[in-house]
């Protein structure tokens, strides 16, 4: 038994439609897959969407590579719509033009669009382009076009060594100049290109702490307008809750403290790589099957890797390799399993990038200091 | 008056014997119980309120028909307001 919260079929699927990308970002976690795998043709994706429709999947997130490099993108979007799903798009924004936006006016393409996320990593070209080469002006042009046309556009800022001290300018650009209601942040992690370029792009613990302080100031200036599922902003909340629980004995209800409860995605989501490979997550690319040969429904219910991932939440942190003697183990959840899987080939390990003990050792004080 | 399902609506059985009604056009989500799911299933364009009540009563043995009638009427009104069903007539 994986647990009662397992949905009968996936609510949503993250789909990398293509391995092609017109950029070569320094921290791209998908870089290895992009070079190793081949894009599925249109008909295979349309057949996939039919299967997802039969499974009553409700939404897909379409990305790449760069999704807009696919000439058949709108045909694929129509396939999503025909199978009673909504969709989101992740894009670098550089291929967004008035002509592209006009194509969303056909049928229900715009009605079914949840969001389109553009990556912006700097307030000016020299900073943005340091991690996303030669793309700032085109990305911001695309973002402005989307905003002005009333699309549900969002922005993700990946915090790196390059833009750490530009965050306040980035916030001003996005929230004041362009007028977005909010934006989200995360940070570069050592996967894919981010592994090769870790020393150049990834934040060390001191920089993580500095990023937390900067984001904290930005939240005072722009209440509720920055959000995060990962990275410094998410970590400072997680660490603060761990400190609070240790100090007071009151454990948060936001996650299961003391066990490997992160993350819960395998209970309601799956991912598909651009060659059709079915994986638990596009960052955790353990092969479960392929949409051209295997049943998503059968994999969802019977694949031993998914079962094992769903069982992680029963593993006490004290039983996790490297965590037995950690005083924070009763309050930790191990964080995202994708990085330990990449580093050690084992998702039943704690994520070293998010480890609070390591943070304390390297920074010398906690987040409440 | 007979009722017909909106063919775009996705109905999912979720953990805990809960049914999720999802309208992909509006992103509206509503949760229902087994009775709601049964009523939805019966909206195939051939049945009116009275016929649906009879079949729900038969499916949920022991349920008082007056109460079932009121509940089904309210369910149908809500489903119609949410565009989960339309009138077939």
Tab-separated table of C-alpha atoms in Angstrom:
chain	number	residue	atom	x	y	z
A	1	UNK	CA	0.000	0.000	0.000
A	2	UNK	CA	1.443	3.286	-1.037
A	3	UNK	CA	-1.050	5.247	1.022
A	4	UNK	CA	-4.567	6.525	0.773
A	5	UNK	CA	-3.622	9.826	-0.888
A	6	UNK	CA	-2.672	8.162	-4.155
A	7	UNK	CA	-4.955	9.410	-6.912
A	8	UNK	CA	-6.368	6.724	-9.258
A	9	UNK	CA	-4.670	8.373	-12.223
A	10	UNK	CA	-2.273	11.343	-12.472
A	11	UNK	CA	-3.862	14.747	-12.002
A	12	UNK	CA	-1.169	16.365	-14.091
A	13	UNK	CA	1.805	15.515	-16.268
A	14	UNK	CA	4.953	17.521	-16.944
A	15	UNK	CA	5.881	17.017	-20.585
A	16	UNK	CA	9.141	17.967	-22.251
A	17	UNK	CA	7.994	18.223	-25.858
A	18	UNK	CA	11.415	18.716	-27.348
A	19	UNK	CA	15.101	18.470	-26.631
A	20	UNK	CA	15.784	21.368	-28.974
A	21	UNK	CA	16.536	24.720	-27.457
A	22	UNK	CA	17.705	27.966	-28.996
A	23	UNK	CA	19.641	28.794	-25.818
A	24	UNK	CA	22.340	27.028	-23.861
A	25	UNK	CA	21.790	28.052	-20.278
A	26	UNK	CA	24.593	27.459	-17.821
A	27	UNK	CA	22.421	25.751	-15.205
A	28	UNK	CA	20.002	23.759	-17.403
A	29	UNK	CA	19.093	20.612	-15.450
A	30	UNK	CA	17.739	19.048	-18.652
A	31	UNK	CA	20.901	19.477	-20.739
A	32	UNK	CA	22.011	15.840	-20.560
A	33	UNK	CA	18.621	14.524	-21.660
A	34	UNK	CA	18.430	17.063	-24.495
A	35	UNK	CA	21.578	15.755	-26.100
A	36	UNK	CA	20.890	12.071	-25.491
A	37	UNK	CA	17.266	11.672	-26.602
A	38	UNK	CA	15.266	12.233	-29.799
A	39	UNK	CA	11.984	14.166	-30.102
A	40	UNK	CA	8.793	12.173	-30.583
A	41	UNK	CA	6.823	13.031	-33.739
A	42	UNK	CA	3.441	14.739	-33.667
A	43	UNK	CA	1.301	11.627	-33.962
A	44	UNK	CA	2.936	9.957	-30.974
A	45	UNK	CA	2.247	12.969	-28.781
A	46	UNK	CA	-1.343	13.166	-29.981
A	47	UNK	CA	-1.801	9.486	-29.124
A	48	UNK	CA	-0.302	10.202	-25.710
A	49	UNK	CA	-2.783	13.016	-25.102
A	50	UNK	CA	-5.629	10.686	-26.037
A	51	UNK	CA	-4.436	8.228	-23.401
A	52	UNK	CA	-4.171	11.011	-20.816
A	53	UNK	CA	-7.695	12.113	-21.733
A	54	UNK	CA	-8.980	8.587	-21.143
A	55	UNK	CA	-7.257	8.653	-17.756
A	56	UNK	CA	-9.055	11.903	-16.872
A	57	UNK	CA	-5.789	13.743	-16.393
A	58	UNK	CA	-6.681	17.393	-15.920
A	59	UNK	CA	-3.632	19.370	-16.934
A	60	UNK	CA	-0.239	19.196	-18.567
A	61	UNK	CA	2.773	21.474	-18.371
A	62	UNK	CA	4.527	21.720	-21.723
A	63	UNK	CA	8.214	22.565	-21.814
A	64	UNK	CA	11.427	21.486	-23.508
A	65	UNK	CA	14.094	22.339	-24.424
A	66	UNK	CA	12.181	25.292	-25.746
A	67	UNK	CA	8.586	24.335	-26.535
A	68	UNK	CA	8.214	27.113	-29.126
A	69	UNK	CA	10.902	25.527	-31.318
A	70	UNK	CA	8.355	22.844	-32.221
A	71	UNK	CA	6.618	23.791	-35.452
A	72	UNK	CA	3.665	21.635	-34.450
A	73	UNK	CA	3.296	23.205	-30.995
A	74	UNK	CA	-0.198	24.543	-31.638
A	75	UNK	CA	-1.323	21.249	-33.146
A	76	UNK	CA	-0.139	19.583	-29.963
A	77	UNK	CA	-1.913	22.173	-27.827
A	78	UNK	CA	-5.099	21.437	-29.760
A	79	UNK	CA	-4.560	17.761	-28.966
A	80	UNK	CA	-4.391	18.624	-25.275
A	81	UNK	CA	-7.589	20.655	-25.545
A	82	UNK	CA	-9.432	17.951	-27.492
A	83	UNK	CA	-8.776	15.580	-24.625
A	84	UNK	CA	-10.382	17.802	-21.969
A	85	UNK	CA	-7.204	19.099	-20.395
A	86	UNK	CA	-5.804	22.500	-19.530
A	87	UNK	CA	-2.167	23.353	-20.073
A	88	UNK	CA	0.706	25.546	-18.977
A	89	UNK	CA	3.808	26.497	-20.939
A	90	UNK	CA	7.372	26.998	-19.730
A	91	UNK	CA	9.472	29.072	-22.103
A	92	UNK	CA	12.565	31.207	-22.351
A	93	UNK	CA	10.347	33.807	-24.026
A	94	UNK	CA	12.702	34.581	-26.893
A	95	UNK	CA	10.476	33.168	-29.645
A	96	UNK	CA	7.323	34.984	-28.521
A	97	UNK	CA	6.174	37.442	-31.169
A	98	UNK	CA	2.886	39.101	-32.089
A	99	UNK	CA	2.429	36.443	-34.761
A	100	UNK	CA	2.905	33.661	-32.232
A	101	UNK	CA	0.491	35.262	-29.779
A	102	UNK	CA	-2.127	35.623	-32.521
A	103	UNK	CA	-2.140	31.845	-32.900
A	104	UNK	CA	-3.465	31.505	-29.350
A	105	UNK	CA	-6.670	33.204	-30.456
A	106	UNK	CA	-7.814	30.112	-32.341
A	107	UNK	CA	-10.308	27.770	-30.666
A	108	UNK	CA	-9.843	27.284	-26.948
A	109	UNK	CA	-6.062	27.713	-26.917
A	110	UNK	CA	-6.207	30.813	-24.791
A	111	UNK	CA	-9.170	29.733	-22.692
A	112	UNK	CA	-7.437	26.522	-21.613
A	113	UNK	CA	-4.059	28.156	-20.893
A	114	UNK	CA	-3.332	28.160	-17.158
A	115	UNK	CA	-0.095	30.099	-17.379
A	116	UNK	CA	2.935	30.755	-19.486
A	117	UNK	CA	6.144	31.049	-17.499
A	118	UNK	CA	9.115	33.019	-18.807
A	119	UNK	CA	12.593	32.777	-17.286
A	120	UNK	CA	14.221	36.100	-16.455
A	121	UNK	CA	17.555	36.044	-14.643
A	122	UNK	CA	18.682	39.659	-14.645
A	123	UNK	CA	17.510	43.243	-14.804
A	124	UNK	CA	19.869	43.900	-17.697
A	125	UNK	CA	21.553	41.958	-20.458
A	126	UNK	CA	24.982	41.495	-18.926
A	127	UNK	CA	23.485	39.734	-15.899
A	128	UNK	CA	20.655	37.769	-17.542
A	129	UNK	CA	22.905	36.685	-20.395
A	130	UNK	CA	25.597	35.396	-18.037
A	131	UNK	CA	23.415	32.342	-17.432
A	132	UNK	CA	21.038	32.611	-20.420
A	133	UNK	CA	23.309	33.662	-23.313
A	134	UNK	CA	22.346	36.471	-25.690
A	135	UNK	CA	18.682	36.385	-24.816
A	136	UNK	CA	17.778	39.266	-22.475
A	137	UNK	CA	16.218	41.677	-24.944
A	138	UNK	CA	14.234	38.956	-26.705
A	139	UNK	CA	13.071	37.408	-23.431
A	140	UNK	CA	11.908	40.749	-22.033
A	141	UNK	CA	10.254	41.614	-25.347
A	142	UNK	CA	8.336	38.326	-25.199
A	143	UNK	CA	7.401	38.928	-21.594
A	144	UNK	CA	6.126	42.436	-22.321
A	145	UNK	CA	4.116	41.213	-25.313
A	146	UNK	CA	2.454	38.565	-23.171
A	147	UNK	CA	1.710	41.014	-20.368
A	148	UNK	CA	0.343	43.674	-22.682
A	149	UNK	CA	-1.866	41.150	-24.468
A	150	UNK	CA	-3.340	40.038	-21.156
A	151	UNK	CA	-1.932	36.516	-21.091
A	152	UNK	CA	-1.591	34.727	-17.725
A	153	UNK	CA	2.161	35.230	-17.745
A	154	UNK	CA	4.422	34.376	-14.825
A	155	UNK	CA	8.174	34.708	-14.367
A	156	UNK	CA	10.706	32.410	-12.754
A	157	UNK	CA	13.992	33.882	-11.564
A	158	UNK	CA	16.691	31.306	-10.964
A	159	UNK	CA	19.072	32.754	-8.399
A	160	UNK	CA	22.735	32.218	-9.232
A	161	UNK	CA	26.066	33.795	-8.371
A	162	UNK	CA	25.514	36.052	-11.394
A	163	UNK	CA	22.290	37.680	-10.277
A	164	UNK	CA	22.355	37.448	-6.480
A	165	UNK	CA	23.173	41.130	-6.144
A	166	UNK	CA	20.768	42.084	-8.915
A	167	UNK	CA	17.661	40.623	-7.269
A	168	UNK	CA	16.365	43.985	-6.102
A	169	UNK	CA	16.708	45.400	-9.623
A	170	UNK	CA	15.054	42.313	-11.088
A	171	UNK	CA	12.119	42.755	-8.707
A	172	UNK	CA	11.807	46.395	-9.722
A	173	UNK	CA	11.886	45.467	-13.413
A	174	UNK	CA	9.265	42.738	-13.071
A	175	UNK	CA	6.925	44.219	-10.477
A	176	UNK	CA	7.187	47.952	-11.123
A	177	UNK	CA	8.312	48.453	-14.712
A	178	UNK	CA	6.573	45.520	-16.393
A	179	UNK	CA	3.849	45.385	-13.757
A	180	UNK	CA	3.580	41.689	-13.023
A	181	UNK	CA	1.503	40.831	-9.969
A	182	UNK	CA	4.233	38.508	-8.694
A	183	UNK	CA	7.131	36.289	-9.665
A	184	UNK	CA	8.740	33.133	-8.350
A	185	UNK	CA	12.311	32.209	-7.488
A	186	UNK	CA	14.410	29.107	-7.151
A	187	UNK	CA	18.144	28.541	-7.365
A	188	UNK	CA	20.530	26.711	-9.655
A	189	UNK	CA	21.190	23.144	-8.618
A	190	UNK	CA	24.064	20.880	-9.634
A	191	UNK	CA	22.256	18.824	-12.280
A	192	UNK	CA	22.813	18.749	-16.042
A	193	UNK	CA	24.707	21.862	-17.099
A	194	UNK	CA	24.369	23.059	-13.539
A	195	UNK	CA	26.602	20.170	-12.523
A	196	UNK	CA	29.326	21.088	-15.002
A	197	UNK	CA	29.087	24.769	-14.106
A	198	UNK	CA	28.346	24.409	-10.407
A	199	UNK	CA	31.269	26.525	-9.222
A	200	UNK	CA	30.269	29.295	-11.610
A	201	UNK	CA	26.521	29.397	-10.999
A	202	UNK	CA	25.356	27.598	-7.839
A	203	UNK	CA	25.087	29.497	-4.569
A	204	UNK	CA	27.216	28.332	-1.656
A	205	UNK	CA	25.713	28.381	1.822
A	206	UNK	CA	26.827	31.949	2.544
A	207	UNK	CA	25.283	33.115	-0.710
A	208	UNK	CA	22.142	31.148	0.105
A	209	UNK	CA	21.899	33.054	3.360
A	210	UNK	CA	22.481	36.352	1.605
A	211	UNK	CA	19.773	35.466	-0.919
A	212	UNK	CA	17.391	34.692	1.948
A	213	UNK	CA	18.054	38.102	3.453
A	214	UNK	CA	17.574	39.877	0.131
A	215	UNK	CA	14.349	38.012	-0.583
A	216	UNK	CA	13.189	38.846	2.935
A	217	UNK	CA	13.736	42.557	2.263
A	218	UNK	CA	11.940	42.275	-1.063
A	219	UNK	CA	8.967	40.636	0.632
A	220	UNK	CA	8.778	43.591	3.011
A	221	UNK	CA	8.761	45.926	0.031
A	222	UNK	CA	6.457	43.775	-2.105
A	223	UNK	CA	4.300	41.765	0.331
A	224	UNK	CA	3.078	38.486	-1.115
A	225	UNK	CA	4.548	39.185	-4.549
A	226	UNK	CA	7.477	36.760	-4.442
A	227	UNK	CA	6.873	33.047	-4.097
A	228	UNK	CA	8.910	29.872	-4.257
A	229	UNK	CA	8.582	26.113	-4.155
A	230	UNK	CA	12.359	25.684	-3.872
A	231	UNK	CA	15.489	27.766	-3.462
A	232	UNK	CA	16.380	30.334	-0.804
A	233	UNK	CA	12.889	31.718	-0.257
A	234	UNK	CA	11.407	28.264	0.291
A	235	UNK	CA	14.371	27.160	2.377
A	236	UNK	CA	14.249	30.029	4.826
A	237	UNK	CA	10.664	29.131	5.627
A	238	UNK	CA	11.516	25.462	5.925
A	239	UNK	CA	14.515	26.142	8.158
A	240	UNK	CA	12.532	28.543	10.331
A	241	UNK	CA	9.844	25.927	10.817
A	242	UNK	CA	12.492	23.361	11.747
A	243	UNK	CA	13.948	25.731	14.320
A	244	UNK	CA	10.501	26.503	15.680
A	245	UNK	CA	9.639	22.815	15.989
A	246	UNK	CA	12.891	22.021	17.741
A	247	UNK	CA	12.472	24.929	20.144
A	248	UNK	CA	8.801	24.422	20.973
A	249	UNK	CA	8.050	20.810	20.115
A	250	UNK	CA	5.291	22.006	17.783
A	251	UNK	CA	5.774	20.349	14.422
A	252	UNK	CA	4.452	21.970	11.287
A	253	UNK	CA	1.467	20.475	9.548
A	254	UNK	CA	2.812	21.600	6.160
A	255	UNK	CA	4.937	18.498	5.823
A	256	UNK	CA	5.696	15.286	7.675
A	257	UNK	CA	8.683	16.160	9.832
A	258	UNK	CA	11.131	13.409	10.712
A	259	UNK	CA	10.500	11.214	7.663
A	260	UNK	CA	11.394	11.310	3.963
A	261	UNK	CA	8.137	13.003	3.055
A	262	UNK	CA	9.459	15.219	0.275
A	263	UNK	CA	8.213	15.262	-2.285
A	264	UNK	CA	4.562	14.305	-2.720
A	265	UNK	CA	4.482	14.629	-6.483
A	266	UNK	CA	4.473	10.898	-7.174
A	267	UNK	CA	0.997	10.714	-5.630
A	268	UNK	CA	-0.591	12.920	-8.265
A	269	UNK	CA	1.937	13.656	-11.030
A	270	UNK	CA	4.217	12.063	-13.586
A	271	UNK	CA	6.568	13.405	-16.227
A	272	UNK	CA	7.355	12.466	-19.814
A	273	UNK	CA	10.639	13.265	-21.529
A	274	UNK	CA	10.811	14.367	-25.152
A	275	UNK	CA	11.473	10.861	-26.487
A	276	UNK	CA	8.399	9.567	-24.658
A	277	UNK	CA	10.226	8.171	-21.660
A	278	UNK	CA	7.946	8.139	-18.630
A	279	UNK	CA	9.727	9.256	-15.460
A	280	UNK	CA	8.644	10.169	-11.923
A	281	UNK	CA	9.721	13.778	-12.521
A	282	UNK	CA	11.623	15.590	-15.246
A	283	UNK	CA	14.375	16.145	-12.685
A	284	UNK	CA	14.367	12.541	-11.489
A	285	UNK	CA	14.748	10.631	-14.706
A	286	UNK	CA	14.558	7.023	-13.571
A	287	UNK	CA	13.028	5.301	-16.585
A	288	UNK	CA	9.579	3.815	-15.911
A	289	UNK	CA	8.593	3.063	-19.505
A	290	UNK	CA	7.750	4.842	-22.742
A	291	UNK	CA	4.426	6.243	-23.886
A	292	UNK	CA	4.854	4.573	-27.285
A	293	UNK	CA	4.976	1.096	-25.777
A	294	UNK	CA	3.685	1.183	-22.211
A	295	UNK	CA	0.450	2.015	-20.439
A	296	UNK	CA	0.607	5.106	-18.239
A	297	UNK	CA	-2.188	3.646	-16.109
A	298	UNK	CA	-0.338	0.409	-15.532
A	299	UNK	CA	2.911	2.195	-14.705
A	300	UNK	CA	1.077	4.522	-12.327
A	301	UNK	CA	-0.299	1.605	-10.335
A	302	UNK	CA	2.307	-1.103	-10.597
A	303	UNK	CA	5.784	0.238	-11.293
A	304	UNK	CA	8.087	-0.724	-8.403
A	305	UNK	CA	10.049	2.529	-8.583
A	306	UNK	CA	6.918	4.621	-8.118
A	307	UNK	CA	5.833	2.337	-5.299
A	308	UNK	CA	9.232	2.750	-3.672
A	309	UNK	CA	9.109	6.514	-4.052
A	310	UNK	CA	5.665	6.617	-2.462
A	311	UNK	CA	6.992	4.513	0.424
A	312	UNK	CA	9.736	7.045	1.186
A	313	UNK	CA	7.422	8.901	3.496
A	314	UNK	CA	7.499	5.991	5.931
A	315	UNK	CA	11.299	6.084	6.244
A	316	UNK	CA	12.443	7.853	9.445
A	317	UNK	CA	15.145	10.426	8.827
A	318	UNK	CA	17.319	8.698	11.440
A	319	UNK	CA	17.397	5.644	9.151
A	320	UNK	CA	18.612	7.666	6.175
A	321	UNK	CA	22.273	7.229	5.297
A	322	UNK	CA	24.232	10.186	6.629
A	323	UNK	CA	21.416	11.459	8.849
A	324	UNK	CA	21.423	9.029	11.802
A	325	UNK	CA	23.338	11.343	14.116
A	326	UNK	CA	21.766	14.596	12.917
A	327	UNK	CA	20.047	16.594	15.641
A	328	UNK	CA	17.746	18.046	12.978
A	329	UNK	CA	16.556	14.646	11.714
A	330	UNK	CA	13.298	14.712	13.748
A	331	UNK	CA	12.353	17.973	12.010
A	332	UNK	CA	13.659	17.350	8.493
A	333	UNK	CA	11.897	15.822	5.458
A	334	UNK	CA	14.935	15.097	3.284
A	335	UNK	CA	13.833	17.641	0.650
A	336	UNK	CA	13.716	16.979	-3.098
A	337	UNK	CA	14.940	13.458	-3.957
A	338	UNK	CA	16.073	14.388	-7.484
A	339	UNK	CA	19.498	15.634	-6.452
A	340	UNK	CA	20.466	12.650	-4.260
A	341	UNK	CA	19.240	10.400	-7.055
A	342	UNK	CA	21.518	12.257	-9.480
A	343	UNK	CA	24.489	12.314	-7.126
A	344	UNK	CA	24.220	8.861	-5.531
A	345	UNK	CA	21.730	6.966	-7.700
A	346	UNK	CA	19.526	6.666	-4.600
A	347	UNK	CA	16.383	8.691	-3.960
A	348	UNK	CA	16.170	7.432	-0.376
A	349	UNK	CA	18.826	9.889	0.693
A	350	UNK	CA	18.562	13.451	1.939
A	351	UNK	CA	19.182	16.318	-0.466
A	352	UNK	CA	22.587	17.749	0.485
A	353	UNK	CA	21.801	21.044	-1.244
A	354	UNK	CA	18.986	21.722	1.241
A	355	UNK	CA	20.601	20.225	4.371
A	356	UNK	CA	20.152	22.508	7.388
A	357	UNK	CA	22.974	20.919	9.362
A	358	UNK	CA	25.351	21.660	6.490
A	359	UNK	CA	23.979	25.187	6.232
A	360	UNK	CA	24.588	25.778	9.937
A	361	UNK	CA	28.102	24.360	9.783
A	362	UNK	CA	29.038	26.507	6.812
A	363	UNK	CA	27.246	29.739	7.722
A	364	UNK	CA	27.858	29.526	11.453
A	365	UNK	CA	24.380	30.458	12.601
A	366	UNK	CA	20.720	29.654	11.937
A	367	UNK	CA	18.173	31.524	9.893
A	368	UNK	CA	16.702	33.133	13.015
A	369	UNK	CA	20.013	34.776	13.887
B	1	UNK	CA	-37.095	18.088	-18.511
B	2	UNK	CA	-34.232	15.725	-19.253
B	3	UNK	CA	-30.599	16.313	-18.431
B	4	UNK	CA	-27.431	15.678	-20.390
B	5	UNK	CA	-23.797	15.697	-19.306
B	6	UNK	CA	-21.547	18.433	-20.652
B	7	UNK	CA	-19.108	16.254	-22.625
B	8	UNK	CA	-16.143	18.463	-21.706
B	9	UNK	CA	-16.496	17.801	-17.987
B	10	UNK	CA	-13.962	15.467	-16.397
B	11	UNK	CA	-15.220	13.404	-13.467
B	12	UNK	CA	-12.572	11.678	-11.375
B	13	UNK	CA	-12.963	9.348	-8.429
B	14	UNK	CA	-10.461	10.547	-5.840
B	15	UNK	CA	-9.121	8.986	-2.636
B	16	UNK	CA	-11.691	8.812	0.179
B	17	UNK	CA	-14.748	8.108	-1.995
B	18	UNK	CA	-14.807	11.659	-3.256
B	19	UNK	CA	-15.602	12.572	-6.853
B	20	UNK	CA	-13.972	15.546	-8.471
B	21	UNK	CA	-15.839	17.401	-11.218
B	22	UNK	CA	-13.499	19.476	-13.363
B	23	UNK	CA	-14.451	21.913	-16.104
B	24	UNK	CA	-11.365	22.436	-18.270
B	25	UNK	CA	-12.899	25.494	-19.913
B	26	UNK	CA	-13.208	27.407	-16.647
B	27	UNK	CA	-10.800	25.485	-14.390
B	28	UNK	CA	-13.702	25.112	-11.981
B	29	UNK	CA	-13.433	22.154	-9.612
B	30	UNK	CA	-16.228	20.792	-7.449
B	31	UNK	CA	-16.150	17.826	-5.117
B	32	UNK	CA	-19.073	15.492	-4.648
B	33	UNK	CA	-20.024	12.228	-2.987
B	34	UNK	CA	-21.233	8.960	-4.477
B	35	UNK	CA	-24.778	10.281	-4.847
B	36	UNK	CA	-23.533	13.203	-6.909
B	37	UNK	CA	-21.545	10.850	-9.100
B	38	UNK	CA	-24.591	8.625	-9.592
B	39	UNK	CA	-26.770	11.557	-10.539
B	40	UNK	CA	-24.119	12.648	-13.035
B	41	UNK	CA	-24.034	9.178	-14.569
B	42	UNK	CA	-27.792	9.231	-14.989
B	43	UNK	CA	-27.735	12.513	-16.932
B	44	UNK	CA	-27.588	10.827	-20.325
B	45	UNK	CA	-30.320	12.837	-21.995
B	46	UNK	CA	-33.020	10.181	-21.527
B	47	UNK	CA	-34.083	10.801	-17.915
B	48	UNK	CA	-35.975	13.574	-16.179
B	49	UNK	CA	-35.835	14.483	-12.490
B	50	UNK	CA	-38.439	11.927	-11.429
B	51	UNK	CA	-36.695	9.097	-13.249
B	52	UNK	CA	-33.338	10.059	-11.788
B	53	UNK	CA	-34.824	10.115	-8.273
B	54	UNK	CA	-36.292	6.651	-8.757
B	55	UNK	CA	-32.959	5.262	-9.880
B	56	UNK	CA	-30.998	6.943	-7.099
B	57	UNK	CA	-33.459	5.600	-4.522
B	58	UNK	CA	-32.995	2.136	-5.981
B	59	UNK	CA	-29.227	2.477	-5.888
B	60	UNK	CA	-29.138	3.776	-2.325
B	61	UNK	CA	-31.559	1.413	-0.642
B	62	UNK	CA	-33.302	2.736	2.433
B	63	UNK	CA	-32.941	6.388	1.540
B	64	UNK	CA	-36.255	8.280	2.044
B	65	UNK	CA	-37.579	9.236	-1.381
B	66	UNK	CA	-38.721	12.717	-0.283
B	67	UNK	CA	-35.254	13.562	0.938
B	68	UNK	CA	-33.615	11.995	-2.126
B	69	UNK	CA	-35.937	13.993	-4.364
B	70	UNK	CA	-34.986	17.262	-2.700
B	71	UNK	CA	-31.301	16.404	-2.726
B	72	UNK	CA	-31.289	15.352	-6.370
B	73	UNK	CA	-33.204	18.476	-7.386
B	74	UNK	CA	-30.604	20.624	-5.621
B	75	UNK	CA	-27.735	18.636	-7.143
B	76	UNK	CA	-29.130	19.071	-10.631
B	77	UNK	CA	-29.635	22.799	-10.074
B	78	UNK	CA	-26.046	23.162	-8.904
B	79	UNK	CA	-24.668	21.060	-11.752
B	80	UNK	CA	-26.637	23.072	-14.269
B	81	UNK	CA	-25.440	26.346	-12.741
B	82	UNK	CA	-21.855	25.071	-12.999
B	83	UNK	CA	-22.462	24.006	-16.629
B	84	UNK	CA	-21.640	20.413	-15.727
B	85	UNK	CA	-24.977	19.392	-17.270
B	86	UNK	CA	-27.353	20.929	-19.787
B	87	UNK	CA	-31.043	20.479	-20.507
B	88	UNK	CA	-31.585	17.950	-23.252
B	89	UNK	CA	-35.057	19.198	-24.199
